[in-house]
């Protein structure tokens, strides 16, 4: 019986593209009493692997916490695999707004001590004595009460790109860290203020609300289903969004736009920007905010030091990396002295700018000719392969890569490799490769921009 992944992320991405089926990104959690988490884990793996379900899932004695990608046509079958368990009957699945077929490329189910690292000693208080759950409209109403304090229970890099208006956004790197800090900050308000708490999907508040009640807070409320469910409700019921900016998410998208407000700055130049990225130096991988201009100038690096490193031969880079503990790479907490405009825990109440809505007319005005189609993407070296079917492409040409997931991305070609060697021009029938600062999809088309 297969209980673990056998495909690489790259192979999986290719299979998904070839299948051409729509997938849904979703999340859910449930607190429960699970006597044998290992057995529970294996049962889930077998059931989900059969449905081609992917994701990152934690199970523990205290429950389950899952972020997943499910084939859209298997969603009912997937729900059935959950409803086998009493504690997941009627469970709410938080479905993401932006859909990306590549949000997860593996099925990883891990047994952990806890489903959220909260650092709490659960024996010392009643975890079932939770705060009052609020729906979006109720949350908005209570926010308007001058007696209310709104607290963001997420980490600094999450609240930095989006948060509720006027919320306290603690400068913490982990949920565990935030609990005593908030308790301290709000010492004097335990009796008479409403403590309104929220997080991404509700899981962190679920137990924290019980903890704060135990700490003596009288009026504890939590946003039911977190920002994800709030967003769904405000859209469905046309409620005003009091959340501004983006909702940070833990898959490769790194954020879902909720409103067109930008509340953060590019960490390198200070321009309003809310696009998180990871430093291109594999030995650094720092999570930080970088605008398009800085991305080009710095080649997606967080510092000149990293920029120097990525220009070294790969073998040198590997040598430098040796012995350095990168740890939790993708989400290495975005703090570094070189980032001048990083503002942790100090969120502006008013947006800094609005997202520029793309001018459709202008887009059509871009003159372009179809050159070819995407054939492959080499994740490790960030290289794209295209097959040239029409026209030619030369060094110095401006190209447009376009597709449903990629959107429209323009760049200028500085090097081309065709049929195994560097060349000036790729001709019809050539398979060409070049470096690219983003992942292309097999559905992408390559255009040459004219004029
Ligand atoms: Zn910048
Ligand atoms: Zn770096």
Short mmCIF file of C-alpha atoms and ligand atoms in Angstrom, two decimals:
data_model
loop_
_atom_site.label_atom_id
_atom_site.label_comp_id
_atom_site.label_asym_id
_atom_site.label_seq_id
_atom_site.Cartn_x
_atom_site.Cartn_y
_atom_site.Cartn_z
CA UNK A 1 0.00 0.00 0.00
CA UNK A 2 1.41 3.36 -1.01
CA UNK A 3 1.46 5.75 1.92
CA UNK A 4 3.80 8.44 0.62
CA UNK A 5 4.39 10.57 -2.48
CA UNK A 6 6.14 8.97 -5.39
CA UNK A 7 6.09 11.88 -7.84
CA UNK A 8 8.29 14.97 -7.79
CA UNK A 9 6.66 18.41 -7.77
CA UNK A 10 7.72 18.91 -11.36
CA UNK A 11 6.26 15.63 -12.57
CA UNK A 12 3.08 16.42 -10.72
CA UNK A 13 2.81 19.90 -12.28
CA UNK A 14 3.10 18.32 -15.68
CA UNK A 15 0.44 15.71 -14.95
CA UNK A 16 -1.95 18.41 -13.73
CA UNK A 17 -1.41 20.42 -16.90
CA UNK A 18 -1.90 17.39 -19.10
CA UNK A 19 -5.10 16.38 -17.29
CA UNK A 20 -6.36 19.92 -17.97
CA UNK A 21 -8.87 19.67 -15.14
CA UNK A 22 -9.78 22.52 -12.86
CA UNK A 23 -8.68 22.26 -9.23
CA UNK A 24 -9.88 23.99 -6.09
CA UNK A 25 -7.59 25.32 -3.38
CA UNK A 26 -9.21 24.99 0.02
CA UNK A 27 -8.51 24.77 3.71
CA UNK A 28 -10.24 23.43 6.80
CA UNK A 29 -9.51 22.47 10.37
CA UNK A 30 -11.20 20.67 13.22
CA UNK A 31 -10.34 20.24 16.85
CA UNK A 32 -11.20 16.77 18.09
CA UNK A 33 -9.87 13.95 20.22
CA UNK A 34 -7.95 11.58 17.99
CA UNK A 35 -6.60 8.56 19.82
CA UNK A 36 -4.31 7.21 17.08
CA UNK A 37 -3.10 10.09 14.84
CA UNK A 38 -0.74 7.82 12.86
CA UNK A 39 -3.58 5.48 11.88
CA UNK A 40 -5.81 8.47 11.09
CA UNK A 41 -3.02 9.90 8.91
CA UNK A 42 -2.63 6.69 6.91
CA UNK A 43 -6.37 6.36 6.35
CA UNK A 44 -6.51 9.91 5.00
CA UNK A 45 -3.51 9.39 2.77
CA UNK A 46 -5.03 6.31 1.12
CA UNK A 47 -8.43 7.97 0.63
CA UNK A 48 -7.03 11.26 -0.68
CA UNK A 49 -4.31 9.82 -2.86
CA UNK A 50 -7.02 7.92 -4.74
CA UNK A 51 -8.80 11.22 -5.47
CA UNK A 52 -5.63 12.93 -6.63
CA UNK A 53 -5.97 15.34 -3.70
CA UNK A 54 -2.82 17.30 -2.83
CA UNK A 55 -1.81 19.56 0.03
CA UNK A 56 -0.08 20.12 3.35
CA UNK A 57 -1.92 18.60 6.28
CA UNK A 58 -1.12 18.30 9.97
CA UNK A 59 -2.82 15.81 12.25
CA UNK A 60 -2.40 15.48 16.01
CA UNK A 61 -4.22 14.11 19.02
CA UNK A 62 -6.06 17.44 19.13
CA UNK A 63 -7.35 17.43 15.53
CA UNK A 64 -6.55 18.24 11.91
CA UNK A 65 -5.40 21.33 10.00
CA UNK A 66 -5.34 21.13 6.20
CA UNK A 67 -4.47 23.27 3.18
CA UNK A 68 -5.29 21.42 -0.01
CA UNK A 69 -5.80 21.34 -3.76
CA UNK A 70 -8.64 19.08 -4.94
CA UNK A 71 -9.81 18.30 -8.50
CA UNK A 72 -13.02 20.33 -8.82
CA UNK A 73 -15.01 17.33 -10.04
CA UNK A 74 -13.97 15.30 -6.97
CA UNK A 75 -15.13 17.77 -4.37
CA UNK A 76 -18.17 15.74 -3.30
CA UNK A 77 -16.15 12.53 -3.13
CA UNK A 78 -13.61 14.43 -1.07
CA UNK A 79 -16.27 15.68 1.32
CA UNK A 80 -17.42 12.07 1.76
CA UNK A 81 -13.93 11.07 2.90
CA UNK A 82 -14.24 13.66 5.69
CA UNK A 83 -17.78 12.84 6.73
CA UNK A 84 -16.69 9.29 7.56
CA UNK A 85 -15.48 10.87 10.79
CA UNK A 86 -18.11 12.16 13.21
CA UNK A 87 -16.12 15.24 14.15
CA UNK A 88 -15.97 16.38 10.50
CA UNK A 89 -19.67 15.96 9.68
CA UNK A 90 -20.88 19.17 7.99
CA UNK A 91 -17.39 20.70 8.19
CA UNK A 92 -16.92 24.06 6.43
CA UNK A 93 -14.37 23.96 3.63
CA UNK A 94 -12.82 27.37 3.02
CA UNK A 95 -12.40 27.64 -0.72
CA UNK A 96 -9.82 30.18 -1.94
CA UNK A 97 -10.88 33.04 -4.21
CA UNK A 98 -8.05 32.95 -6.72
CA UNK A 99 -7.78 29.49 -8.12
CA UNK A 100 -4.42 28.10 -9.11
CA UNK A 101 -4.10 24.53 -10.34
CA UNK A 102 -0.54 24.40 -8.99
CA UNK A 103 -1.17 25.66 -5.45
CA UNK A 104 0.04 22.32 -4.05
CA UNK A 105 2.04 19.67 -5.87
CA UNK A 106 2.35 16.98 -3.21
CA UNK A 107 0.19 15.26 -0.67
CA UNK A 108 2.02 15.65 2.61
CA UNK A 109 0.28 14.57 5.80
CA UNK A 110 2.34 14.93 8.95
CA UNK A 111 1.68 13.75 12.47
CA UNK A 112 2.49 16.53 14.91
CA UNK A 113 2.29 17.11 18.63
CA UNK A 114 -0.25 19.88 17.96
CA UNK A 115 -2.04 21.17 14.85
CA UNK A 116 -1.00 24.73 15.67
CA UNK A 117 2.20 25.51 17.56
CA UNK A 118 0.51 27.63 20.21
CA UNK A 119 2.83 26.84 23.11
CA UNK A 120 -0.18 26.55 25.39
CA UNK A 121 -0.46 24.06 28.17
CA UNK A 122 -3.96 22.89 27.39
CA UNK A 123 -4.33 21.13 30.72
CA UNK A 124 -4.32 24.43 32.61
CA UNK A 125 -7.50 25.87 31.08
CA UNK A 126 -10.75 24.79 29.48
CA UNK A 127 -10.10 24.80 25.71
CA UNK A 128 -13.80 24.32 24.96
CA UNK A 129 -14.77 27.60 26.69
CA UNK A 130 -14.36 29.53 23.43
CA UNK A 131 -15.13 33.10 22.43
CA UNK A 132 -18.35 34.07 20.69
CA UNK A 133 -18.24 33.37 16.95
CA UNK A 134 -19.16 36.30 14.69
CA UNK A 135 -20.23 36.41 11.07
CA UNK A 136 -18.89 39.12 8.74
CA UNK A 137 -21.71 41.61 9.32
CA UNK A 138 -21.67 41.06 13.08
CA UNK A 139 -17.91 41.53 13.09
CA UNK A 140 -18.27 44.82 11.17
CA UNK A 141 -20.95 46.01 13.59
CA UNK A 142 -18.88 45.29 16.65
CA UNK A 143 -15.83 46.94 15.06
CA UNK A 144 -17.86 50.15 15.04
CA UNK A 145 -18.30 50.04 18.82
CA UNK A 146 -15.80 52.47 20.45
CA UNK A 147 -15.41 49.96 23.23
CA UNK A 148 -13.89 47.40 20.91
CA UNK A 149 -10.25 46.44 20.44
CA UNK A 150 -9.47 44.46 17.30
CA UNK A 151 -6.43 42.20 17.42
CA UNK A 152 -4.77 40.46 14.49
CA UNK A 153 -3.51 37.04 15.63
CA UNK A 154 -1.30 36.47 12.63
CA UNK A 155 2.42 37.15 12.17
CA UNK A 156 4.04 40.41 11.08
CA UNK A 157 4.57 39.36 7.46
CA UNK A 158 0.90 38.39 7.19
CA UNK A 159 -0.66 41.54 8.68
CA UNK A 160 1.82 43.74 6.83
CA UNK A 161 0.07 43.30 3.46
CA UNK A 162 -3.49 43.36 4.75
CA UNK A 163 -5.46 43.72 7.99
CA UNK A 164 -8.68 45.05 9.47
CA UNK A 165 -8.82 48.83 9.76
CA UNK A 166 -7.45 49.96 13.10
CA UNK A 167 -6.43 46.48 14.25
CA UNK A 168 -3.52 45.89 16.61
CA UNK A 169 -0.97 43.93 14.57
CA UNK A 170 1.68 42.54 16.94
CA UNK A 171 5.27 42.40 15.67
CA UNK A 172 5.61 38.66 16.18
CA UNK A 173 7.01 35.85 14.09
CA UNK A 174 4.95 33.07 15.56
CA UNK A 175 1.53 32.62 17.01
CA UNK A 176 3.09 31.26 20.19
CA UNK A 177 4.94 34.56 20.68
CA UNK A 178 1.84 36.68 20.20
CA UNK A 179 -0.17 35.33 23.12
CA UNK A 180 1.80 36.76 26.09
CA UNK A 181 2.49 40.02 24.21
CA UNK A 182 -1.18 40.65 23.57
CA UNK A 183 -2.07 39.65 27.11
CA UNK A 184 0.40 42.23 28.39
CA UNK A 185 -0.71 45.01 26.02
CA UNK A 186 -4.35 44.61 26.90
CA UNK A 187 -3.89 44.18 30.65
CA UNK A 188 -6.04 47.19 31.54
CA UNK A 189 -8.95 46.39 29.27
CA UNK A 190 -9.94 42.96 30.48
CA UNK A 191 -13.11 44.01 32.22
CA UNK A 192 -14.83 46.50 29.99
CA UNK A 193 -13.55 46.24 26.41
CA UNK A 194 -14.65 43.88 23.68
CA UNK A 195 -11.71 41.81 22.50
CA UNK A 196 -12.32 41.08 18.82
CA UNK A 197 -9.88 38.58 17.38
CA UNK A 198 -9.22 37.25 13.91
CA UNK A 199 -6.74 35.15 11.93
CA UNK A 200 -6.55 33.58 8.45
CA UNK A 201 -9.00 30.70 8.75
CA UNK A 202 -10.11 30.83 12.40
CA UNK A 203 -7.96 28.01 13.73
CA UNK A 204 -5.60 30.18 15.77
CA UNK A 205 -8.43 32.12 17.43
CA UNK A 206 -10.33 28.96 18.20
CA UNK A 207 -8.14 28.05 21.14
CA UNK A 208 -6.64 31.48 21.82
CA UNK A 209 -10.11 32.82 22.63
CA UNK A 210 -10.42 30.22 25.38
CA UNK A 211 -6.96 31.18 26.62
CA UNK A 212 -7.88 34.88 26.84
CA UNK A 213 -11.12 34.13 28.65
CA UNK A 214 -9.04 32.12 31.08
CA UNK A 215 -6.73 35.15 31.43
CA UNK A 216 -9.70 37.17 32.64
CA UNK A 217 -11.04 38.85 29.51
CA UNK A 218 -14.77 39.16 29.88
CA UNK A 219 -15.92 39.87 26.32
CA UNK A 220 -14.08 37.72 23.82
CA UNK A 221 -15.22 37.41 20.20
CA UNK A 222 -13.68 35.74 17.18
CA UNK A 223 -14.22 36.01 13.45
CA UNK A 224 -15.78 32.73 12.42
CA UNK A 225 -13.80 31.03 9.63
CA UNK A 226 -11.27 33.87 9.72
CA UNK A 227 -10.51 36.27 6.88
CA UNK A 228 -11.22 33.57 4.27
CA UNK A 229 -14.83 33.07 5.35
CA UNK A 230 -15.26 36.83 5.96
CA UNK A 231 -14.28 37.48 2.35
CA UNK A 232 -16.72 34.91 1.07
CA UNK A 233 -19.55 36.45 3.08
CA UNK A 234 -18.88 40.06 2.13
CA UNK A 235 -18.88 39.08 -1.55
CA UNK A 236 -22.00 36.96 -1.33
CA UNK A 237 -23.96 39.44 0.78
CA UNK A 238 -22.45 42.63 -0.67
CA UNK A 239 -21.17 43.78 2.74
CA UNK A 240 -18.56 46.55 2.99
CA UNK A 241 -15.05 45.17 3.54
CA UNK A 242 -13.39 46.48 6.66
CA UNK A 243 -10.40 44.35 5.83
CA UNK A 244 -7.98 46.28 3.62
CA UNK A 245 -5.33 44.85 1.30
CA UNK A 246 -4.30 41.25 0.77
CA UNK A 247 -4.81 38.08 2.73
CA UNK A 248 -1.45 36.32 3.07
CA UNK A 249 -1.73 32.60 2.26
CA UNK A 250 0.68 29.75 2.82
CA UNK A 251 0.95 28.38 -0.65
CA UNK A 252 3.14 29.62 -3.47
CA UNK A 253 0.68 32.43 -4.32
CA UNK A 254 1.64 34.12 -1.02
CA UNK A 255 -1.46 36.35 -1.03
CA UNK A 256 -5.05 36.78 -2.15
CA UNK A 257 -6.26 40.26 -2.94
CA UNK A 258 -9.31 41.27 -0.88
CA UNK A 259 -9.50 45.00 -1.70
CA UNK A 260 -7.52 47.08 -4.15
CA UNK A 261 -5.80 48.92 -1.28
CA UNK A 262 -2.06 48.61 -0.86
CA UNK A 263 -1.02 48.99 2.77
CA UNK A 264 2.65 48.05 2.61
CA UNK A 265 5.84 49.20 0.91
CA UNK A 266 8.51 47.62 -1.24
CA UNK A 267 11.16 46.74 1.36
CA UNK A 268 13.91 47.99 -0.95
CA UNK A 269 12.69 51.32 -2.39
CA UNK A 270 9.69 52.17 -0.21
CA UNK A 271 7.19 52.43 -3.04
CA UNK A 272 3.66 51.19 -2.17
CA UNK A 273 3.72 47.46 -2.96
CA UNK A 274 2.32 44.26 -1.47
CA UNK A 275 3.94 41.49 -3.48
CA UNK A 276 5.77 39.01 -1.32
CA UNK A 277 8.60 37.05 -2.86
CA UNK A 278 11.43 34.79 -1.78
CA UNK A 279 15.04 35.83 -2.34
CA UNK A 280 16.42 34.16 -5.48
CA UNK A 281 19.52 33.06 -3.61
CA UNK A 282 18.59 29.50 -2.62
CA UNK A 283 20.87 29.76 0.40
CA UNK A 284 18.86 32.75 1.69
CA UNK A 285 15.28 32.41 0.48
CA UNK A 286 14.22 35.35 2.65
CA UNK A 287 10.53 36.22 2.43
CA UNK A 288 10.17 39.91 1.66
CA UNK A 289 8.20 42.50 -0.33
CA UNK A 290 9.69 43.60 -3.64
CA UNK A 291 8.27 45.82 -6.40
CA UNK A 292 8.66 44.98 -10.08
CA UNK A 293 11.39 47.58 -10.63
CA UNK A 294 13.49 46.34 -7.72
CA UNK A 295 12.86 42.76 -8.84
CA UNK A 296 14.47 43.55 -12.18
CA UNK A 297 17.31 45.66 -10.72
CA UNK A 298 18.11 43.14 -7.97
CA UNK A 299 17.31 40.01 -9.99
CA UNK A 300 14.84 38.98 -7.31
CA UNK A 301 17.48 39.14 -4.54
CA UNK A 302 17.05 40.66 -1.08
CA UNK A 303 20.55 42.19 -0.92
CA UNK A 304 23.66 42.92 -2.98
CA UNK A 305 25.33 40.08 -1.09
CA UNK A 306 22.75 37.60 -2.40
CA UNK A 307 22.96 39.17 -5.84
CA UNK A 308 26.72 38.43 -5.89
CA UNK A 309 26.11 34.87 -4.76
CA UNK A 310 23.60 33.99 -7.50
CA UNK A 311 26.19 35.00 -10.10
CA UNK A 312 28.70 32.48 -8.78
CA UNK A 313 28.92 29.05 -10.42
CA UNK A 314 26.40 26.65 -8.90
CA UNK A 315 29.11 24.50 -7.30
CA UNK A 316 30.45 27.56 -5.43
CA UNK A 317 26.94 28.42 -4.27
CA UNK A 318 26.43 24.95 -2.90
CA UNK A 319 29.74 25.20 -1.05
CA UNK A 320 28.66 28.48 0.55
CA UNK A 321 25.38 26.96 1.63
CA UNK A 322 27.02 24.05 3.40
CA UNK A 323 26.74 24.17 7.14
CA UNK A 324 24.28 27.05 7.05
CA UNK A 325 20.96 26.15 8.53
CA UNK A 326 18.27 27.71 6.40
CA UNK A 327 15.55 25.96 8.34
CA UNK A 328 12.02 26.71 7.35
CA UNK A 329 13.11 28.03 4.00
CA UNK A 330 10.05 29.24 2.20
CA UNK A 331 8.77 31.19 5.14
CA UNK A 332 12.03 32.31 6.59
CA UNK A 333 10.77 35.24 8.55
CA UNK A 334 11.23 38.39 6.54
CA UNK A 335 13.62 40.33 8.69
CA UNK A 336 16.98 41.57 7.54
CA UNK A 337 18.93 44.78 8.13
CA UNK A 338 19.28 45.33 4.42
CA UNK A 339 15.52 45.81 4.04
CA UNK A 340 15.14 49.51 4.78
CA UNK A 341 11.41 49.75 4.42
CA UNK A 342 10.35 46.73 6.42
CA UNK A 343 7.78 47.92 8.97
CA UNK A 344 6.77 45.16 11.32
CA UNK A 345 3.79 45.49 13.57
CA UNK A 346 3.33 49.14 12.64
CA UNK A 347 0.58 49.01 10.07
CA UNK A 348 -0.87 52.16 8.53
CA UNK A 349 -4.58 52.58 9.11
CA UNK A 350 -5.16 54.07 5.73
CA UNK A 351 -4.08 52.52 2.46
CA UNK A 352 -0.89 53.90 0.89
CA UNK A 353 -2.11 53.42 -2.67
CA UNK A 354 -4.58 51.62 -4.89
CA UNK A 355 -3.78 48.80 -7.26
CA UNK A 356 -3.65 50.10 -10.79
CA UNK A 357 -6.49 48.53 -12.68
CA UNK A 358 -5.09 47.42 -15.97
CA UNK A 359 -6.30 49.50 -18.87
CA UNK A 360 -7.81 46.98 -21.25
CA UNK A 361 -7.71 49.33 -24.23
CA UNK A 362 -4.05 49.92 -23.72
CA UNK A 363 -3.48 46.19 -23.52
CA UNK A 364 -5.06 45.60 -26.89
CA UNK A 365 -2.95 48.41 -28.28
CA UNK A 366 0.21 46.39 -27.57
CA UNK A 367 1.20 45.02 -30.96
CA UNK A 368 2.45 41.50 -30.79
CA UNK A 369 2.89 38.38 -32.88
CA UNK A 370 2.61 34.80 -31.72
CA UNK A 371 5.95 33.05 -31.69
CA UNK A 372 5.37 29.73 -29.98
CA UNK A 373 4.18 27.75 -27.01
CA UNK A 374 5.56 26.70 -23.64
CA UNK A 375 6.93 23.20 -23.47
CA UNK A 376 8.66 22.85 -20.16
CA UNK A 377 9.73 24.64 -17.02
CA UNK A 378 12.82 23.68 -15.05
CA UNK A 379 11.96 24.67 -11.50
CA UNK A 380 15.45 24.41 -10.03
CA UNK A 381 17.21 26.61 -12.56
CA UNK A 382 14.18 28.82 -13.37
CA UNK A 383 14.46 28.11 -17.07
CA UNK A 384 11.62 28.03 -19.54
CA UNK A 385 11.49 26.02 -22.74
CA UNK A 386 9.41 27.11 -25.73
CA UNK A 387 8.79 25.62 -29.15
CA UNK A 388 8.95 28.22 -31.92
CA UNK A 389 6.12 27.69 -34.37
CA UNK A 390 5.83 31.09 -36.06
CA UNK A 391 8.29 33.93 -36.60
CA UNK A 392 11.70 34.28 -35.01
CA UNK A 393 13.00 35.53 -31.72
CA UNK A 394 16.35 37.25 -31.13
CA UNK A 395 18.44 38.56 -28.28
CA UNK A 396 17.19 42.02 -27.33
CA UNK A 397 13.59 41.29 -28.32
CA UNK A 398 10.83 42.22 -25.96
CA UNK A 399 8.49 39.28 -25.41
CA UNK A 400 5.13 38.75 -23.79
CA UNK A 401 4.29 35.48 -22.07
CA UNK A 402 0.60 35.00 -21.61
CA UNK A 403 -1.63 32.34 -20.06
CA UNK A 404 -4.52 31.85 -17.64
CA UNK A 405 -2.30 31.43 -14.56
CA UNK A 406 0.68 33.47 -15.68
CA UNK A 407 -1.40 36.45 -16.78
CA UNK A 408 0.62 38.71 -19.06
CA UNK A 409 4.30 39.10 -18.32
CA UNK A 410 6.69 41.16 -20.38
CA UNK A 411 10.43 40.82 -20.44
CA UNK A 412 13.43 41.44 -22.64
CA UNK A 413 15.49 38.48 -23.82
CA UNK A 414 19.16 38.72 -22.98
CA UNK A 415 20.27 35.14 -23.76
CA UNK A 416 18.82 32.38 -25.87
CA UNK A 417 19.79 28.73 -26.02
CA UNK A 418 18.61 26.64 -28.94
CA UNK A 419 19.28 23.00 -29.71
CA UNK A 420 21.90 22.71 -27.02
CA UNK A 421 23.91 25.93 -27.46
CA UNK A 422 23.77 29.69 -27.05
CA UNK A 423 22.55 31.56 -30.13
CA UNK A 424 21.46 34.97 -31.42
CA UNK A 425 18.16 33.97 -32.96
CA UNK A 426 15.69 31.13 -32.49
CA UNK A 427 14.03 30.02 -35.72
CA UNK A 428 10.84 28.17 -36.57
CA UNK A 429 11.05 24.59 -35.36
CA UNK A 430 13.67 25.39 -32.70
CA UNK A 431 13.24 24.44 -29.09
CA UNK A 432 14.61 27.42 -27.21
CA UNK A 433 15.27 27.96 -23.52
CA UNK A 434 15.94 31.10 -21.54
CA UNK A 435 15.94 32.20 -17.94
CA UNK A 436 12.76 33.62 -16.55
CA UNK A 437 11.93 35.22 -13.17
CA UNK A 438 8.63 33.33 -12.76
CA UNK A 439 7.20 29.88 -13.35
CA UNK A 440 5.64 29.37 -16.75
CA UNK A 441 2.77 26.94 -17.42
CA UNK A 442 2.36 24.54 -20.27
CA UNK A 443 -0.69 26.52 -21.40
CA UNK A 444 1.43 29.68 -21.86
CA UNK A 445 2.02 31.30 -25.24
CA UNK A 446 5.09 33.26 -26.25
CA UNK A 447 4.62 36.51 -28.21
CA UNK A 448 7.09 38.98 -29.62
CA UNK A 449 6.18 42.59 -28.82
CA UNK A 450 6.43 44.82 -31.89
CA UNK A 451 7.51 48.45 -32.03
ZN1 LIG B 1 11.07 48.70 -4.96
ZN1 LIG B 2 18.78 37.02 0.13
#
